[in-house]
Coordinates of C-alpha atoms in Angstrom, one line a residue:
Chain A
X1 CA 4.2 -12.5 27.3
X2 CA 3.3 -10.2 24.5
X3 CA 4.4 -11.2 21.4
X4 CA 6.4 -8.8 18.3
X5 CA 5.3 -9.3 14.6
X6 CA 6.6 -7.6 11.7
X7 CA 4.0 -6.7 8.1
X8 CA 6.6 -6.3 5.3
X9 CA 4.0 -4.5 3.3
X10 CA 0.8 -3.0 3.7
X11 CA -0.7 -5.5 1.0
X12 CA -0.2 -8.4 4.0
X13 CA -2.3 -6.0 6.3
X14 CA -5.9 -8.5 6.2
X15 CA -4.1 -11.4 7.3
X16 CA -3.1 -9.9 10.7
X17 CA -5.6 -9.5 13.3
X18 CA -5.0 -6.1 14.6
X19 CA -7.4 -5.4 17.7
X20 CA -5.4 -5.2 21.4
X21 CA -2.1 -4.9 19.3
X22 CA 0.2 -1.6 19.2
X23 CA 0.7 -0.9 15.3
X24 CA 4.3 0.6 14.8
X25 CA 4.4 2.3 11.2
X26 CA 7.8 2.7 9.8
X27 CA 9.1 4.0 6.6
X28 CA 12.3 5.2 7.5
X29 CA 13.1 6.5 3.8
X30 CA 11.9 8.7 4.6
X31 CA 8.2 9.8 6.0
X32 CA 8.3 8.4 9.3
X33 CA 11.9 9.6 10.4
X34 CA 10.3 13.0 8.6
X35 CA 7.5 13.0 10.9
X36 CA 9.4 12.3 13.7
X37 CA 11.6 15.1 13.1
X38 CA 9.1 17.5 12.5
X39 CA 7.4 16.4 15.6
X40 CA 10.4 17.0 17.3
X41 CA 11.2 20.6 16.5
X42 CA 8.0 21.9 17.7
X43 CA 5.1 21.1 15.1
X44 CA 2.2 20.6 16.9
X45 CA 0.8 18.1 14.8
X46 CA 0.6 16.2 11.5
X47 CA -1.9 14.9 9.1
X48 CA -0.4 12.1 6.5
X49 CA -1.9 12.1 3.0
X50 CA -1.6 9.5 0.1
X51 CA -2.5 12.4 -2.7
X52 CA -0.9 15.5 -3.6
X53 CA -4.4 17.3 -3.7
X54 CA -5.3 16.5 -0.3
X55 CA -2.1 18.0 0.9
X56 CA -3.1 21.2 -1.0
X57 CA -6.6 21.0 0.5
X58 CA -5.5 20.6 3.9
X59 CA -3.0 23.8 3.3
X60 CA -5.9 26.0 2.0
X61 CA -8.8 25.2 4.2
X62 CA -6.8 24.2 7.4
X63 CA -3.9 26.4 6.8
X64 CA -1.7 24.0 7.5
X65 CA 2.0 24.0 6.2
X66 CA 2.2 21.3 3.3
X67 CA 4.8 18.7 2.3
X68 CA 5.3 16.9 -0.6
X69 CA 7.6 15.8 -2.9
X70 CA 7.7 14.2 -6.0
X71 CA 10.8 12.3 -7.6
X72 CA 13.4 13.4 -4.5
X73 CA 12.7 16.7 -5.0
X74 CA 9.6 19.1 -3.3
X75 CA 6.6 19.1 -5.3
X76 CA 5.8 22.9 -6.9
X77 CA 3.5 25.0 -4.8
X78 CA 4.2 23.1 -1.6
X79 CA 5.8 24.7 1.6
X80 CA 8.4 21.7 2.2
X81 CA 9.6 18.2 0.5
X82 CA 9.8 15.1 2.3
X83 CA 13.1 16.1 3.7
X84 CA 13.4 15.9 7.2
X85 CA 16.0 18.8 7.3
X86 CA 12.5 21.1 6.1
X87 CA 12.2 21.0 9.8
X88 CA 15.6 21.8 10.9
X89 CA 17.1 24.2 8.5
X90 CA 15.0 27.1 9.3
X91 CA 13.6 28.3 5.9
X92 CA 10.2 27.6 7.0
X93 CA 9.4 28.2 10.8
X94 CA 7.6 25.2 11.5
X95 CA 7.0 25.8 15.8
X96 CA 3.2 25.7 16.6
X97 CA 2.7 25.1 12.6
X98 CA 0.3 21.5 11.6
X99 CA 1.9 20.2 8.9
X100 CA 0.0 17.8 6.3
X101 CA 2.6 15.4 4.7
X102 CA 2.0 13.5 1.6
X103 CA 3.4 9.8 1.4
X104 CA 1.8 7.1 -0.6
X105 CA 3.2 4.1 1.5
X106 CA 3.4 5.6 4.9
X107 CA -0.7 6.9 4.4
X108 CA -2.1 3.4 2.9
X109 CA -0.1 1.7 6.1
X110 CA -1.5 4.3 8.8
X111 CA -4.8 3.6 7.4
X112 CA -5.1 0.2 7.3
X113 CA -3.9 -0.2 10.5
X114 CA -6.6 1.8 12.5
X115 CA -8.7 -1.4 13.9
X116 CA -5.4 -1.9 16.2
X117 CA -5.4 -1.0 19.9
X118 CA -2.5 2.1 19.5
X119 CA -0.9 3.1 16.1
X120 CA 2.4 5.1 16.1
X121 CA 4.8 6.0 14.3
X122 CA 8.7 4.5 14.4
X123 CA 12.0 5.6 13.0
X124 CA 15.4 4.8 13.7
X125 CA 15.4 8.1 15.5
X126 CA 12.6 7.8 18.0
X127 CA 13.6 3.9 18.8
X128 CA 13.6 4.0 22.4
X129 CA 10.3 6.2 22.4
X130 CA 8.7 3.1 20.3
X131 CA 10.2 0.7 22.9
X132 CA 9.1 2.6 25.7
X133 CA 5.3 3.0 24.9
X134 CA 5.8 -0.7 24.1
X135 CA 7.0 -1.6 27.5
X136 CA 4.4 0.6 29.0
X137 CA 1.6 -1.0 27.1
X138 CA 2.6 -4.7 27.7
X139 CA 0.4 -5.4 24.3
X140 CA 1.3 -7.5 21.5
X141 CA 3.5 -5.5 18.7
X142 CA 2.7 -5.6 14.9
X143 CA 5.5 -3.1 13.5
X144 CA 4.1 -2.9 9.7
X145 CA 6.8 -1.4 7.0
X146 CA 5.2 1.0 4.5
X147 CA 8.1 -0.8 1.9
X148 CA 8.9 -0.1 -1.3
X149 CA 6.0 0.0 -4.1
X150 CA 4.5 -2.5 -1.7
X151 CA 7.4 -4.7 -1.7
X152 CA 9.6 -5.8 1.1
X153 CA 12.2 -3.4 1.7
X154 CA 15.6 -3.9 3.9
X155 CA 15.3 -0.7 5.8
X156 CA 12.4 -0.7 7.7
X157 CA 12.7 -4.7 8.1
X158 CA 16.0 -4.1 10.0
X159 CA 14.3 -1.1 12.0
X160 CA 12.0 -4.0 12.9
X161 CA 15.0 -6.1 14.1
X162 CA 16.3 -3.5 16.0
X163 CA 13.1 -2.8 18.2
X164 CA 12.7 -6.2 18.6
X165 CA 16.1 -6.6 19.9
X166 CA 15.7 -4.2 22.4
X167 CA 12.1 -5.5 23.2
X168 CA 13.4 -9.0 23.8
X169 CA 15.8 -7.7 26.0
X170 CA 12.9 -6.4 28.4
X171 CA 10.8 -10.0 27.9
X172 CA 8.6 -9.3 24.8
X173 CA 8.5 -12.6 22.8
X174 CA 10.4 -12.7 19.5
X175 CA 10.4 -16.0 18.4
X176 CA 6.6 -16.8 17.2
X177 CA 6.8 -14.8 14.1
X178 CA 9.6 -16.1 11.6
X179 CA 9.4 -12.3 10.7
X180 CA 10.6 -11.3 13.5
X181 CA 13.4 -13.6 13.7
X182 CA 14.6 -12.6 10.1
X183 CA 14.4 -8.8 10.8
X184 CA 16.4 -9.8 13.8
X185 CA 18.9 -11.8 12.2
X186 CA 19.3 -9.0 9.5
X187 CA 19.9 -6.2 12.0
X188 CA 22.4 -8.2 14.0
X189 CA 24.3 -8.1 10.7
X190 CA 23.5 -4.6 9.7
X191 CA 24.2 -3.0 13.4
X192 CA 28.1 -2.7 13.1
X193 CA 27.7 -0.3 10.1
X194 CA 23.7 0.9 9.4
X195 CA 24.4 3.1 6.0
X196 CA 26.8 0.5 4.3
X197 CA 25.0 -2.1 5.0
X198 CA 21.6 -0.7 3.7
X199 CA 23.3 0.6 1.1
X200 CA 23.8 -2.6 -0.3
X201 CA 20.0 -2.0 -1.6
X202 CA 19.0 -0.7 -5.4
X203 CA 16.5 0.9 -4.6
X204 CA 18.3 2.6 -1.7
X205 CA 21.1 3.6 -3.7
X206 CA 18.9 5.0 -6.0
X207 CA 17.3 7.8 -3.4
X208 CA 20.9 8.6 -2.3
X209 CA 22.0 9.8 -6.0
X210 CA 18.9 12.1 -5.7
X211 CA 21.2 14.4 -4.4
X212 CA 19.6 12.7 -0.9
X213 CA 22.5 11.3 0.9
X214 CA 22.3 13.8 3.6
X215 CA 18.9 12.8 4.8
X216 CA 20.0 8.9 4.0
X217 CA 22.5 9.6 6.9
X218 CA 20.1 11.3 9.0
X219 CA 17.5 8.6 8.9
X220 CA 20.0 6.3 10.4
X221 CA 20.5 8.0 13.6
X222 CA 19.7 5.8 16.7
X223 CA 18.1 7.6 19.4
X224 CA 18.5 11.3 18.1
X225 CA 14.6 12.1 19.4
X226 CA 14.1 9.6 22.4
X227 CA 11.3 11.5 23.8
X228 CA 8.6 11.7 20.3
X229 CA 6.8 9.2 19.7
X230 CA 3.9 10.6 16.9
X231 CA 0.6 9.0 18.4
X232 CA -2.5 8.7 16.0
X233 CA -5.4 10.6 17.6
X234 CA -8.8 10.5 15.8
X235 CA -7.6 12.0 12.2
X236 CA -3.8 13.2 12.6
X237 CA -0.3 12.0 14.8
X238 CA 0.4 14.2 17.4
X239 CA 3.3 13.9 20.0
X240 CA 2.5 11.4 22.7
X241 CA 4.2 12.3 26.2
X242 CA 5.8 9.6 27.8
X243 CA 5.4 9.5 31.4
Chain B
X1 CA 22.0 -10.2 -16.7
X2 CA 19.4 -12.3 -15.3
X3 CA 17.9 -11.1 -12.0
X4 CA 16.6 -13.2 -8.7
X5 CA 13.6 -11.8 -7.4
X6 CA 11.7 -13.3 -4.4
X7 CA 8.0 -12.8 -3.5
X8 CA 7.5 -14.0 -0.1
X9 CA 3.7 -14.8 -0.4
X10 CA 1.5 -15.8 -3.2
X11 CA -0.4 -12.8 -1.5
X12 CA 2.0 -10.3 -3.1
X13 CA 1.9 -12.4 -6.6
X14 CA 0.1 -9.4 -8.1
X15 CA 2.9 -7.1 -7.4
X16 CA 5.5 -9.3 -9.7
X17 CA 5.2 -8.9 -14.1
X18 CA 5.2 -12.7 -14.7
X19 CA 5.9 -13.0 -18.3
X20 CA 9.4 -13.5 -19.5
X21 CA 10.5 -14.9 -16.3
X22 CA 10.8 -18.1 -14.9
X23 CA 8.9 -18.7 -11.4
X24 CA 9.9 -21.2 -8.8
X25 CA 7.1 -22.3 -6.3
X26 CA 8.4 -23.4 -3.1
X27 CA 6.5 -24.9 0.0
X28 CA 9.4 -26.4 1.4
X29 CA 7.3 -28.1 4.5
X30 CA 6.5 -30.2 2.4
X31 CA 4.6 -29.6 -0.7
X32 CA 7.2 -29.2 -3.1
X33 CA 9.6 -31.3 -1.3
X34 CA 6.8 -34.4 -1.5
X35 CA 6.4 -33.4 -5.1
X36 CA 10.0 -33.7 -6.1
X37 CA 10.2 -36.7 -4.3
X38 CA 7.8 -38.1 -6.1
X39 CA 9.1 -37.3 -9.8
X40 CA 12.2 -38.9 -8.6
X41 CA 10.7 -41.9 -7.9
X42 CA 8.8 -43.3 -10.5
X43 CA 5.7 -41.0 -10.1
X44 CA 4.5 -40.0 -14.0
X45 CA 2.8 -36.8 -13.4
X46 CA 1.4 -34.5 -10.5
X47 CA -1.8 -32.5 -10.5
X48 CA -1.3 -30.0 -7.3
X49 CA -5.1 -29.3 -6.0
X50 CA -6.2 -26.8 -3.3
X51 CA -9.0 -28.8 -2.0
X52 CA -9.8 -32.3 -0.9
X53 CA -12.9 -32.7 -3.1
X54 CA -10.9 -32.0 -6.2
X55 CA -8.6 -34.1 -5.2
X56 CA -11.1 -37.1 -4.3
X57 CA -12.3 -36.4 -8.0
X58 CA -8.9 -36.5 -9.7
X59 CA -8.6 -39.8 -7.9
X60 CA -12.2 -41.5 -9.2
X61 CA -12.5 -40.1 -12.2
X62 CA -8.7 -39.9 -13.6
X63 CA -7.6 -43.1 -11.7
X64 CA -4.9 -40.6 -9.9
X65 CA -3.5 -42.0 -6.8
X66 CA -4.5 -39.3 -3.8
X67 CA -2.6 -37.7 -1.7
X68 CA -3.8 -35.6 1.0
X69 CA -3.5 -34.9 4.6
X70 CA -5.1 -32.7 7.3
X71 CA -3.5 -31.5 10.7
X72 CA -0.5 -33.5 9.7
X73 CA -1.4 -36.9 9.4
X74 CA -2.7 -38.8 6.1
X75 CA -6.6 -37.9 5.3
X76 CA -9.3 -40.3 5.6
X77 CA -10.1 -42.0 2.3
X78 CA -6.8 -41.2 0.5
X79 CA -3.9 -43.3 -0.7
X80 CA -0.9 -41.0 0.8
X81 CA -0.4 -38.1 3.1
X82 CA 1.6 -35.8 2.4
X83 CA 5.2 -37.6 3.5
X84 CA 7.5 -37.3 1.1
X85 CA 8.3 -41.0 2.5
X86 CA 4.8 -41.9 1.1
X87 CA 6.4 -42.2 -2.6
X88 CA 9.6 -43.9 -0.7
X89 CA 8.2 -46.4 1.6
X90 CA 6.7 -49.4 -0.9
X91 CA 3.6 -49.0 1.1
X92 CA 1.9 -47.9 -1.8
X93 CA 3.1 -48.9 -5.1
X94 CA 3.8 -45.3 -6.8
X95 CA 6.0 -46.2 -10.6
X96 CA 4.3 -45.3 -13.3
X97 CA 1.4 -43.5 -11.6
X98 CA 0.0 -40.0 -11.6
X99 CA -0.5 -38.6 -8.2
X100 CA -3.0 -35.5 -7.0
X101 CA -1.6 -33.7 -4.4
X102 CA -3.8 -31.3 -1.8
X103 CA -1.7 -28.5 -1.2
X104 CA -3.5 -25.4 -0.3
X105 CA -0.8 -22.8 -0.2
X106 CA 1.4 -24.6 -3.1
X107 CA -1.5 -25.0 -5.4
X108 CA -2.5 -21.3 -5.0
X109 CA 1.0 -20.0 -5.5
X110 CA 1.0 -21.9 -8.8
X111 CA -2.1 -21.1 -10.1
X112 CA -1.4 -17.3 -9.5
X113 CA 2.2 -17.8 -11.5
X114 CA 0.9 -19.3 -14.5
X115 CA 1.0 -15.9 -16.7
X116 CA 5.4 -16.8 -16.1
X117 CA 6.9 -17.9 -19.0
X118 CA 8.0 -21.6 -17.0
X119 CA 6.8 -22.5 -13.4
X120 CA 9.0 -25.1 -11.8
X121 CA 8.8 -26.6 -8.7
X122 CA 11.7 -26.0 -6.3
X123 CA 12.6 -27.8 -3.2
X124 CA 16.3 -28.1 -1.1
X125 CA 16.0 -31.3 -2.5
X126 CA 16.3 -30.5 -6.3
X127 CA 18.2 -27.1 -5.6
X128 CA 20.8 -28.1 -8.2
X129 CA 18.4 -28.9 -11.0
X130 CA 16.7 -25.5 -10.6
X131 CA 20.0 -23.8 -10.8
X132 CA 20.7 -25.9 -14.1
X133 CA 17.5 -25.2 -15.8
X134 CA 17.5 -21.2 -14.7
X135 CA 21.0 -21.2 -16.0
X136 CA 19.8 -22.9 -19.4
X137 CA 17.1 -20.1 -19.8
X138 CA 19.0 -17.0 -18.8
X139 CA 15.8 -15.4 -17.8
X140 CA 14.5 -13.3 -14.9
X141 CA 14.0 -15.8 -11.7
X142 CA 10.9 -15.2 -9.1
X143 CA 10.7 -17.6 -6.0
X144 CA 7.2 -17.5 -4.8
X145 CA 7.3 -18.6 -1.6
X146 CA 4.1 -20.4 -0.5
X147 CA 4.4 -19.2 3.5
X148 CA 2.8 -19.9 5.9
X149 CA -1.0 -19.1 6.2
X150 CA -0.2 -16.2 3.6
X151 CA 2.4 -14.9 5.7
X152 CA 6.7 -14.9 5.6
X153 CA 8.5 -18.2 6.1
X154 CA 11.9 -18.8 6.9
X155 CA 12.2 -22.3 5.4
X156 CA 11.1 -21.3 2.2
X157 CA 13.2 -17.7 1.7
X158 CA 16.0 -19.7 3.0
X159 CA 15.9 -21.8 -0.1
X160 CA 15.2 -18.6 -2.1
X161 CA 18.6 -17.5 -0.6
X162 CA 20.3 -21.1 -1.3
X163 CA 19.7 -20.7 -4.7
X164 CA 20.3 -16.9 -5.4
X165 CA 23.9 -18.0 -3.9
X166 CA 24.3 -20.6 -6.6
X167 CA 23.0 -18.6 -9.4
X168 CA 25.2 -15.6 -7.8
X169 CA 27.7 -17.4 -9.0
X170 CA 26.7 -18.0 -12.8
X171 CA 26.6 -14.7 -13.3
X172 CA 22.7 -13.4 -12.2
X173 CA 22.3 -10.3 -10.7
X174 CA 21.3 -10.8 -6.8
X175 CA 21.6 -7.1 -5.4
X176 CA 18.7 -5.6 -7.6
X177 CA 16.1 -6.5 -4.8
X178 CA 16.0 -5.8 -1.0
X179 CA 13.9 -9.4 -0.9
X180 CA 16.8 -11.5 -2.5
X181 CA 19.6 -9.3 -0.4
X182 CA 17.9 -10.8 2.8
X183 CA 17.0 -14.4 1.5
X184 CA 20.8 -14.4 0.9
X185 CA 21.9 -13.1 4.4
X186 CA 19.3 -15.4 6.4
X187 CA 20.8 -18.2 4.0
X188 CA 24.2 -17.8 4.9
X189 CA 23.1 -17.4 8.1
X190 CA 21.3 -20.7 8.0
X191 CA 23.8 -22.4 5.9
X192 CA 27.0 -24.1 8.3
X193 CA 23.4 -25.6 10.1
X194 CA 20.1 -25.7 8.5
X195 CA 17.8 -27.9 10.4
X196 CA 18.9 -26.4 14.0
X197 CA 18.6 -22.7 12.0
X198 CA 15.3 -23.9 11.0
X199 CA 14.1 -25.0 14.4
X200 CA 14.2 -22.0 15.5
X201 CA 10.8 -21.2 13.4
X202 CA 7.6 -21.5 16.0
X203 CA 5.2 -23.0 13.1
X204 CA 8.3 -25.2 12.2
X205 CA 8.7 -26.5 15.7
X206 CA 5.3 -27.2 15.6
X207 CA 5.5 -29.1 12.6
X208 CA 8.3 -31.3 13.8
X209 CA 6.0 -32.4 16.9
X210 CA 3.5 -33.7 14.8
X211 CA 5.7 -36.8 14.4
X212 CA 7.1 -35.6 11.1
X213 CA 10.6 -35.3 12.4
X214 CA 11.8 -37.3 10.0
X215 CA 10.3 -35.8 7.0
X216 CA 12.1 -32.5 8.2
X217 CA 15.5 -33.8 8.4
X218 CA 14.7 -35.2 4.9
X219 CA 13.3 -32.3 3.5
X220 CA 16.5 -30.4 4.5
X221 CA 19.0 -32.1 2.4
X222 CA 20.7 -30.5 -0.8
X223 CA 20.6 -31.9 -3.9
X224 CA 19.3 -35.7 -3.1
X225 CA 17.3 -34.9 -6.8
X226 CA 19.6 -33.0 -8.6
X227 CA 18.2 -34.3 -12.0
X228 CA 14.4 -33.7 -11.0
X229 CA 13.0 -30.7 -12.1
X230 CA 8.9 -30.6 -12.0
X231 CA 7.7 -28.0 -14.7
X232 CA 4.1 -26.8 -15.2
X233 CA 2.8 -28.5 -18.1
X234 CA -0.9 -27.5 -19.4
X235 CA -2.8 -28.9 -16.1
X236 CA 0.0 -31.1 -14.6
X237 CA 3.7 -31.2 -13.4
X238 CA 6.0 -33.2 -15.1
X239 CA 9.7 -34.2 -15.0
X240 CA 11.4 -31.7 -17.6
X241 CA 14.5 -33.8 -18.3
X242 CA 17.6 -32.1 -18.4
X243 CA 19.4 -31.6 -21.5

């Protein structure tokens, strides 16, 4: 029966063993649910990037569209911020456009998870497409939460929970990792109302005054992109069909 | 007002500014716990060591009783395992002797906390003398949790979460980390029923089949110590009496 295990930071990363696993990333504040959003709305693929200079490189010599932000707000000379409405709200046309996105905690946890089997990428909003590939795999799970300055964070712990939850339901073992059974005990109590109950967090409440409440409510959507699931591919996510 | 901060592996020590605050080390299965128990009963000092042949040394050279165990039963050519009943049973007369204790991932979590202003020793046992002597300093709190094998462990963030609830109510500040939100949620989770909450841990089941049922049960219980507080003196632990 494969098993789910949850990395509260990518600084825990060498004490997992990550060969014939399926690596979920998950920042849901908000690079993941960005990339899954962008994925969504017809960009055809994305490169993640830890340093603002890297973004610009891949712009110039790639001529890829570039994200970035820095302090909630997008970072000067750079097409988009780390908003996941840059995708939505039309200002830049983003169909058949690459996009390179920087993030600093997503990037460290993509790449240090590359020895695994599979690495995707999870969000609130692409759930069932994370649950789905995992069913279809039948591999061990290792979701692996890009936190918060390398700390635990409550938000993409209890993203954790809730794809365990709905892996347990289809036999996946929950039980072995006392992770796993606190990210599932924490989402049981956050389910009934997502946004207060992760609002509870500092360091939550702190990206919602940066003017970012809309996107804090936009992360939390279940199920709004069932069908994306970003897949790494050899040096950048693209959109994995499900069959 | 003071904060609560939990770090849920020595692994993440380096993440944490140490000095100003006070850091309590728990290994609730059964380091600490054994180590408490043995203040509070006649034991003089402690000297926590990571590896057998320091401990061995500590024994022949300082005239330390030894106290070691591998794979969950007492090691060969030591005086104690590590049972908390082994300072309880008369088997081995313990008043007015030091002890060295192996403890792999207690030992580390100390040494790596020693730039902390006090490092205590905290166990479910002693709960109420760490609240006192947290309350008496009125400085930042950090519960490093020794885990398990580097990683998470319910046991040990569930005390993180007992005492955060205690010292919620003295007035610290429990809501500026995501880490102490969760201990407290999993501890009032775990709270009406701790051991069956507790059994609910793989490596904790496992544990309790190595005969040391009975050490769970009593490693469990609130406040059997409540005047024992081991503090980090120099190169030893010692009973900080409570003024």
């Amino acid at each position: 029966m494969p098993q789910v295990d949850l990395c509260f930071s990518p600084e825990l990363l060498a004490l997992y063993h990550l060969p014939g696993k399926v690596v979920v990333v998950v920042d849901i504040l908000r690079a993941t649910s960005s990339i899954v959003t962008a994925l969504a709305n017809g960009v055809t693929h994305v490169f993640p990037v830890a340093e603002l200079a890297e973004c610009r490189a891949l712009g110039e010599q790639h001529g890829c569209l570039t994200a970035a932000e820095r302090d909630g707000r997008a970072a000067a000379g750079f097409d988009l911020g780390n908003s996941p409405f840059g995708y939505l709200d039309g200002v830049v046309e983003v169909k058949g456009r690459a996009v390179a996105i920087s993030t600093t905690n997503g990037t460290h946890a993509l790449r240090r998870s590359l020895a695994a089997d599979a690495v995707v990428v999870g969000a609130f909003l692409n759930l069932q497409a994370v649950v789905e590939f995992a069913e279809a795999q039948q591999k061990d799970v290792l979701v692996v939460c890009a936190g918060w300055k390398g700390q635990f964070c409550l938000e993409d712990t209890v993203f954790g929970g809730a794809l365990a939850a709905r892996l347990a339901a289809s036999g996946f073992d929950v039980t072995s990792s006392d992770a796993t059974l606190a990210a599932l005990h924490l989402w049981e109590r956050a389910e009934a109302d997502l946004p207060a109950y992760l609002l509870q967090s500092s360091h939550v409440r702190r990206l919602n005054s940066l003017e970012a409440n809309k996107d804090f409510v936009f992360c939390l959507q279940l199920d709004a992109y069932p069908h994306t699931l970003p897949l790494w591919r050899t040096d950048r996510l693209v959109n994995e069909v499900m069959h």
